[in-house]
């Protein structure tokens, strides 16, 4: 019983750490989205947008690295499975967005950013829900 309680506390701490690391990354993604949403940008605005997007990408890698280093084997499996589902959802959504862009319904540039940010959110949400519901 004591071992199970300790294991639940470790799992809860790992989930909390991923959430604490993930919230600034999602905020940075929203900032990159806002910076890139203007189609008529100056060179300085484009530079800020590219810099924010690059920092966002590096922050995602940082969150992944920290999450995997902290996790035990079970949590690593849940993270990888959740990431695989989110990756598949992003691929399907990007394909649909490409078709809608080709049909002239929407602009791919703005929707692609939302799809990528949503993919990160989906990954974090799925990993959290699977961890909560399975144990």
GROMACS .gro file of N, CA and C in nm, residues 29-131:
model
  309
   29UNK      N    1   0.385   2.957  -2.813
   29UNK     CA    2   0.323   2.922  -2.941
   29UNK      C    3   0.215   3.022  -2.981
   30UNK      N    4   0.136   3.066  -2.884
   30UNK     CA    5   0.033   3.166  -2.912
   30UNK      C    6   0.096   3.299  -2.953
   31UNK      N    7   0.208   3.336  -2.890
   31UNK     CA    8   0.279   3.459  -2.927
   31UNK      C    9   0.332   3.448  -3.070
   32UNK      N   10   0.390   3.332  -3.104
   32UNK     CA   11   0.440   3.312  -3.241
   32UNK      C   12   0.326   3.319  -3.341
   33UNK      N   13   0.211   3.264  -3.303
   33UNK     CA   14   0.094   3.270  -3.390
   33UNK      C   15   0.049   3.414  -3.410
   34UNK      N   16   0.045   3.490  -3.303
   34UNK     CA   17   0.003   3.631  -3.314
   34UNK      C   18   0.101   3.712  -3.398
   35UNK      N   19   0.230   3.685  -3.381
   35UNK     CA   20   0.330   3.760  -3.458
   35UNK      C   21   0.323   3.725  -3.607
   36UNK      N   22   0.286   3.602  -3.640
   36UNK     CA   23   0.284   3.561  -3.779
   36UNK      C   24   0.151   3.577  -3.848
   37UNK      N   25   0.052   3.633  -3.781
   37UNK     CA   26  -0.082   3.640  -3.839
   37UNK      C   27  -0.102   3.757  -3.935
   38UNK      N   28  -0.012   3.852  -3.936
   38UNK     CA   29  -0.023   3.967  -4.026
   38UNK      C   30   0.041   3.932  -4.161
   39UNK      N   31  -0.036   3.932  -4.271
   39UNK     CA   32   0.024   3.894  -4.400
   39UNK      C   33   0.118   4.001  -4.458
   40UNK      N   34   0.102   4.126  -4.420
   40UNK     CA   35   0.187   4.234  -4.471
   40UNK      C   36   0.287   4.276  -4.364
   41UNK      N   37   0.392   4.196  -4.347
   41UNK     CA   38   0.489   4.222  -4.243
   41UNK      C   39   0.611   4.294  -4.298
   42UNK      N   40   0.669   4.376  -4.211
   42UNK     CA   41   0.797   4.437  -4.244
   42UNK      C   42   0.907   4.334  -4.218
   43UNK      N   43   1.027   4.368  -4.256
   43UNK     CA   44   1.140   4.276  -4.234
   43UNK      C   45   1.163   4.251  -4.085
   44UNK      N   46   1.148   4.355  -4.004
   44UNK     CA   47   1.167   4.339  -3.859
   44UNK      C   48   1.059   4.249  -3.799
   45UNK      N   49   0.935   4.265  -3.844
   45UNK     CA   50   0.827   4.180  -3.794
   45UNK      C   51   0.848   4.033  -3.833
   46UNK      N   52   0.896   4.013  -3.955
   46UNK     CA   53   0.925   3.875  -3.998
   46UNK      C   54   1.037   3.815  -3.915
   47UNK      N   55   1.137   3.896  -3.884
   47UNK     CA   56   1.247   3.847  -3.802
   47UNK      C   57   1.199   3.809  -3.662
   48UNK      N   58   1.113   3.891  -3.602
   48UNK     CA   59   1.058   3.859  -3.471
   48UNK      C   60   0.974   3.731  -3.477
   49UNK      N   61   0.896   3.716  -3.584
   49UNK     CA   62   0.813   3.598  -3.599
   49UNK      C   63   0.899   3.472  -3.613
   50UNK      N   64   1.003   3.480  -3.695
   50UNK     CA   65   1.092   3.364  -3.713
   50UNK      C   66   1.163   3.332  -3.583
   51UNK      N   67   1.206   3.435  -3.511
   51UNK     CA   68   1.274   3.412  -3.383
   51UNK      C   69   1.179   3.347  -3.282
   52UNK      N   70   1.056   3.397  -3.273
   52UNK     CA   71   0.959   3.340  -3.178
   52UNK      C   72   0.925   3.196  -3.215
   53UNK      N   73   0.915   3.167  -3.344
   53UNK     CA   74   0.887   3.031  -3.389
   53UNK      C   75   1.004   2.938  -3.359
   54UNK      N   76   1.125   2.986  -3.378
   54UNK     CA   77   1.242   2.905  -3.348
   54UNK      C   78   1.253   2.878  -3.197
   55UNK      N   79   1.227   2.979  -3.116
   55UNK     CA   80   1.231   2.960  -2.971
   55UNK      C   81   1.120   2.864  -2.928
   56UNK      N   82   1.002   2.874  -2.991
   56UNK     CA   83   0.893   2.782  -2.962
   56UNK      C   84   0.934   2.638  -2.992
   57UNK      N   85   0.997   2.617  -3.107
   57UNK     CA   86   1.040   2.482  -3.145
   57UNK      C   87   1.143   2.428  -3.047
   58UNK      N   88   1.238   2.510  -3.008
   58UNK     CA   89   1.338   2.467  -2.910
   58UNK      C   90   1.274   2.440  -2.773
   59UNK      N   91   1.174   2.519  -2.737
   59UNK     CA   92   1.106   2.498  -2.609
   59UNK      C   93   1.030   2.366  -2.609
   60UNK      N   94   0.971   2.329  -2.722
   60UNK     CA   95   0.903   2.200  -2.731
   60UNK      C   96   1.003   2.086  -2.712
   61UNK      N   97   1.118   2.097  -2.774
   61UNK     CA   98   1.222   1.996  -2.758
   61UNK      C   99   1.267   1.989  -2.613
   62UNK      N  100   1.280   2.103  -2.549
   62UNK     CA  101   1.321   2.108  -2.408
   62UNK      C  102   1.219   2.040  -2.318
   63UNK      N  103   1.090   2.066  -2.341
   63UNK     CA  104   0.985   2.003  -2.260
   63UNK      C  105   0.987   1.851  -2.281
   64UNK      N  106   1.002   1.808  -2.405
   64UNK     CA  107   1.010   1.664  -2.433
   64UNK      C  108   1.128   1.601  -2.361
   65UNK      N  109   1.242   1.663  -2.371
   65UNK     CA  110   1.363   1.609  -2.310
   65UNK      C  111   1.345   1.596  -2.159
   66UNK      N  112   1.294   1.700  -2.095
   66UNK     CA  113   1.274   1.696  -1.950
   66UNK      C  114   1.171   1.593  -1.910
   67UNK      N  115   1.065   1.581  -1.989
   67UNK     CA  116   0.960   1.484  -1.956
   67UNK      C  117   1.012   1.341  -1.966
   68UNK      N  118   1.090   1.313  -2.069
   68UNK     CA  119   1.142   1.177  -2.084
   68UNK      C  120   1.248   1.144  -1.980
   69UNK      N  121   1.327   1.241  -1.943
   69UNK     CA  122   1.431   1.217  -1.843
   69UNK      C  123   1.370   1.189  -1.705
   70UNK      N  124   1.257   1.253  -1.676
   70UNK     CA  125   1.191   1.237  -1.547
   70UNK      C  126   1.111   1.108  -1.535
   71UNK      N  127   1.061   1.059  -1.646
   71UNK     CA  128   0.961   0.952  -1.644
   71UNK      C  129   1.022   0.814  -1.626
   72UNK      N  130   0.941   0.726  -1.567
   72UNK     CA  131   0.980   0.586  -1.563
   72UNK      C  132   0.936   0.520  -1.694
   73UNK      N  133   0.955   0.389  -1.703
   73UNK     CA  134   0.928   0.319  -1.829
   73UNK      C  135   0.781   0.329  -1.869
   74UNK      N  136   0.690   0.316  -1.775
   74UNK     CA  137   0.547   0.323  -1.804
   74UNK      C  138   0.508   0.462  -1.855
   75UNK      N  139   0.556   0.565  -1.788
   75UNK     CA  140   0.523   0.701  -1.830
   75UNK      C  141   0.585   0.735  -1.965
   76UNK      N  142   0.703   0.681  -1.993
   76UNK     CA  143   0.764   0.703  -2.124
   76UNK      C  144   0.678   0.642  -2.233
   77UNK      N  145   0.625   0.522  -2.207
   77UNK     CA  146   0.538   0.458  -2.306
   77UNK      C  147   0.412   0.541  -2.329
   78UNK      N  148   0.352   0.591  -2.223
   78UNK     CA  149   0.232   0.675  -2.238
   78UNK      C  150   0.266   0.802  -2.316
   79UNK      N  151   0.378   0.864  -2.286
   79UNK     CA  152   0.418   0.986  -2.357
   79UNK      C  153   0.438   0.957  -2.506
   80UNK      N  154   0.506   0.849  -2.539
   80UNK     CA  155   0.531   0.817  -2.679
   80UNK      C  156   0.402   0.782  -2.753
   81UNK      N  157   0.312   0.709  -2.689
   81UNK     CA  158   0.185   0.677  -2.752
   81UNK      C  159   0.100   0.802  -2.772
   82UNK      N  160   0.098   0.889  -2.673
   82UNK     CA  161   0.022   1.014  -2.685
   82UNK      C  162   0.081   1.103  -2.794
   83UNK      N  163   0.214   1.105  -2.801
   83UNK     CA  164   0.280   1.182  -2.906
   83UNK      C  165   0.248   1.126  -3.044
   84UNK      N  166   0.241   0.994  -3.056
   84UNK     CA  167   0.209   0.931  -3.184
   84UNK      C  168   0.067   0.967  -3.229
   85UNK      N  169  -0.028   0.965  -3.136
   85UNK     CA  170  -0.166   1.003  -3.170
   85UNK      C  171  -0.172   1.150  -3.212
   86UNK      N  172  -0.104   1.237  -3.136
   86UNK     CA  173  -0.104   1.379  -3.170
   86UNK      C  174  -0.036   1.404  -3.304
   87UNK      N  175   0.072   1.331  -3.333
   87UNK     CA  176   0.142   1.345  -3.460
   87UNK      C  177   0.051   1.304  -3.576
   88UNK      N  178  -0.021   1.195  -3.559
   88UNK     CA  179  -0.114   1.151  -3.663
   88UNK      C  180  -0.226   1.253  -3.684
   89UNK      N  181  -0.278   1.309  -3.574
   89UNK     CA  182  -0.383   1.410  -3.586
   89UNK      C  183  -0.332   1.535  -3.657
   90UNK      N  184  -0.208   1.574  -3.628
   90UNK     CA  185  -0.150   1.691  -3.695
   90UNK      C  186  -0.131   1.664  -3.844
   91UNK      N  187  -0.085   1.544  -3.879
   91UNK     CA  188  -0.067   1.511  -4.021
   91UNK      C  189  -0.199   1.514  -4.097
   92UNK      N  190  -0.302   1.455  -4.038
   92UNK     CA  191  -0.434   1.455  -4.104
   92UNK      C  192  -0.488   1.597  -4.115
   93UNK      N  193  -0.476   1.674  -4.008
   93UNK     CA  194  -0.526   1.812  -4.010
   93UNK      C  195  -0.450   1.897  -4.111
   94UNK      N  196  -0.318   1.879  -4.122
   94UNK     CA  197  -0.242   1.954  -4.222
   94UNK      C  198  -0.280   1.915  -4.364
   95UNK      N  199  -0.310   1.787  -4.386
   95UNK     CA  200  -0.352   1.744  -4.519
   95UNK      C  201  -0.487   1.806  -4.555
   96UNK      N  202  -0.581   1.806  -4.460
   96UNK     CA  203  -0.711   1.868  -4.484
   96UNK      C  204  -0.695   2.018  -4.508
   97UNK      N  205  -0.609   2.083  -4.429
   97UNK     CA  206  -0.585   2.226  -4.446
   97UNK      C  207  -0.523   2.255  -4.583
   98UNK      N  208  -0.435   2.168  -4.630
   98UNK     CA  209  -0.375   2.186  -4.762
   98UNK      C  210  -0.481   2.177  -4.871
   99UNK      N  211  -0.570   2.081  -4.858
   99UNK     CA  212  -0.679   2.068  -4.956
   99UNK      C  213  -0.772   2.189  -4.952
  100UNK      N  214  -0.803   2.238  -4.833
  100UNK     CA  215  -0.888   2.357  -4.822
  100UNK      C  216  -0.818   2.480  -4.878
  101UNK      N  217  -0.687   2.488  -4.860
  101UNK     CA  218  -0.611   2.599  -4.917
  101UNK      C  219  -0.610   2.593  -5.069
  102UNK      N  220  -0.595   2.473  -5.122
  102UNK     CA  221  -0.596   2.457  -5.268
  102UNK      C  222  -0.733   2.491  -5.326
  103UNK      N  223  -0.839   2.468  -5.248
  103UNK     CA  224  -0.974   2.501  -5.294
  103UNK      C  225  -1.006   2.648  -5.273
  104UNK      N  226  -0.919   2.721  -5.205
  104UNK     CA  227  -0.941   2.863  -5.183
  104UNK      C  228  -1.034   2.894  -5.067
  105UNK      N  229  -1.060   2.797  -4.980
  105UNK     CA  230  -1.151   2.817  -4.868
  105UNK      C  231  -1.083   2.891  -4.753
  106UNK      N  232  -0.960   2.851  -4.721
  106UNK     CA  233  -0.885   2.912  -4.610
  106UNK      C  234  -0.742   2.936  -4.655
  107UNK      N  235  -0.667   3.008  -4.571
  107UNK     CA  236  -0.524   3.025  -4.595
  107UNK      C  237  -0.448   2.928  -4.507
  108UNK      N  238  -0.359   2.854  -4.568
  108UNK     CA  239  -0.285   2.750  -4.497
  108UNK      C  240  -0.191   2.809  -4.392
  109UNK      N  241  -0.137   2.926  -4.417
  109UNK     CA  242  -0.035   2.984  -4.330
  109UNK      C  243  -0.083   2.999  -4.186
  110UNK      N  244  -0.199   3.056  -4.167
  110UNK     CA  245  -0.249   3.078  -4.032
  110UNK      C  246  -0.301   2.949  -3.969
  111UNK      N  247  -0.366   2.866  -4.049
  111UNK     CA  248  -0.422   2.743  -3.995
  111UNK      C  249  -0.312   2.644  -3.957
  112UNK      N  250  -0.202   2.643  -4.028
  112UNK     CA  251  -0.093   2.550  -3.997
  112UNK      C  252  -0.037   2.578  -3.858
  113UNK      N  253  -0.026   2.704  -3.822
  113UNK     CA  254   0.024   2.738  -3.689
  113UNK      C  255  -0.072   2.688  -3.581
  114UNK      N  256  -0.201   2.708  -3.603
  114UNK     CA  257  -0.300   2.661  -3.506
  114UNK      C  258  -0.298   2.508  -3.495
  115UNK      N  259  -0.280   2.441  -3.607
  115UNK     CA  260  -0.276   2.295  -3.606
  115UNK      C  261  -0.155   2.246  -3.525
  116UNK      N  262  -0.040   2.307  -3.545
  116UNK     CA  263   0.079   2.265  -3.471
  116UNK      C  264   0.067   2.292  -3.321
  117UNK      N  265   0.015   2.407  -3.286
  117UNK     CA  266  -0.005   2.438  -3.144
  117UNK      C  267  -0.109   2.344  -3.084
  118UNK      N  268  -0.215   2.317  -3.160
  118UNK     CA  269  -0.316   2.222  -3.114
  118UNK      C  270  -0.259   2.082  -3.097
  119UNK      N  271  -0.165   2.044  -3.182
  119UNK     CA  272  -0.101   1.913  -3.169
  119UNK      C  273  -0.024   1.901  -3.039
  120UNK      N  274   0.046   2.006  -3.001
  120UNK     CA  275   0.118   2.003  -2.873
  120UNK      C  276   0.019   1.995  -2.758
  121UNK      N  277  -0.089   2.072  -2.767
  121UNK     CA  278  -0.193   2.066  -2.663
  121UNK      C  279  -0.258   1.929  -2.655
  122UNK      N  280  -0.283   1.868  -2.771
  122UNK     CA  281  -0.342   1.734  -2.775
  122UNK      C  282  -0.248   1.632  -2.711
  123UNK      N  283  -0.120   1.642  -2.742
  123UNK     CA  284  -0.022   1.551  -2.683
  123UNK      C  285  -0.020   1.563  -2.531
  124UNK      N  286  -0.012   1.687  -2.480
  124UNK     CA  287  -0.008   1.706  -2.336
  124UNK      C  288  -0.138   1.660  -2.271
  125UNK      N  289  -0.251   1.691  -2.333
  125UNK     CA  290  -0.380   1.650  -2.278
  125UNK      C  291  -0.398   1.500  -2.276
  126UNK      N  292  -0.363   1.434  -2.386
  126UNK     CA  293  -0.376   1.288  -2.392
  126UNK      C  294  -0.286   1.220  -2.289
  127UNK      N  295  -0.164   1.266  -2.278
  127UNK     CA  296  -0.072   1.205  -2.181
  127UNK      C  297  -0.126   1.223  -2.040
  128UNK      N  298  -0.179   1.339  -2.010
  128UNK     CA  299  -0.232   1.365  -1.876
  128UNK      C  300  -0.355   1.278  -1.849
  129UNK      N  301  -0.448   1.273  -1.944
  129UNK     CA  302  -0.569   1.193  -1.925
  129UNK      C  303  -0.538   1.044  -1.912
  130UNK      N  304  -0.449   0.994  -1.997
  130UNK     CA  305  -0.416   0.851  -1.990
  130UNK      C  306  -0.348   0.818  -1.858
  131UNK      N  307  -0.266   0.907  -1.808
  131UNK     CA  308  -0.200   0.882  -1.680
  131UNK      C  309  -0.302   0.884  -1.566
   0.00000   0.00000   0.00000
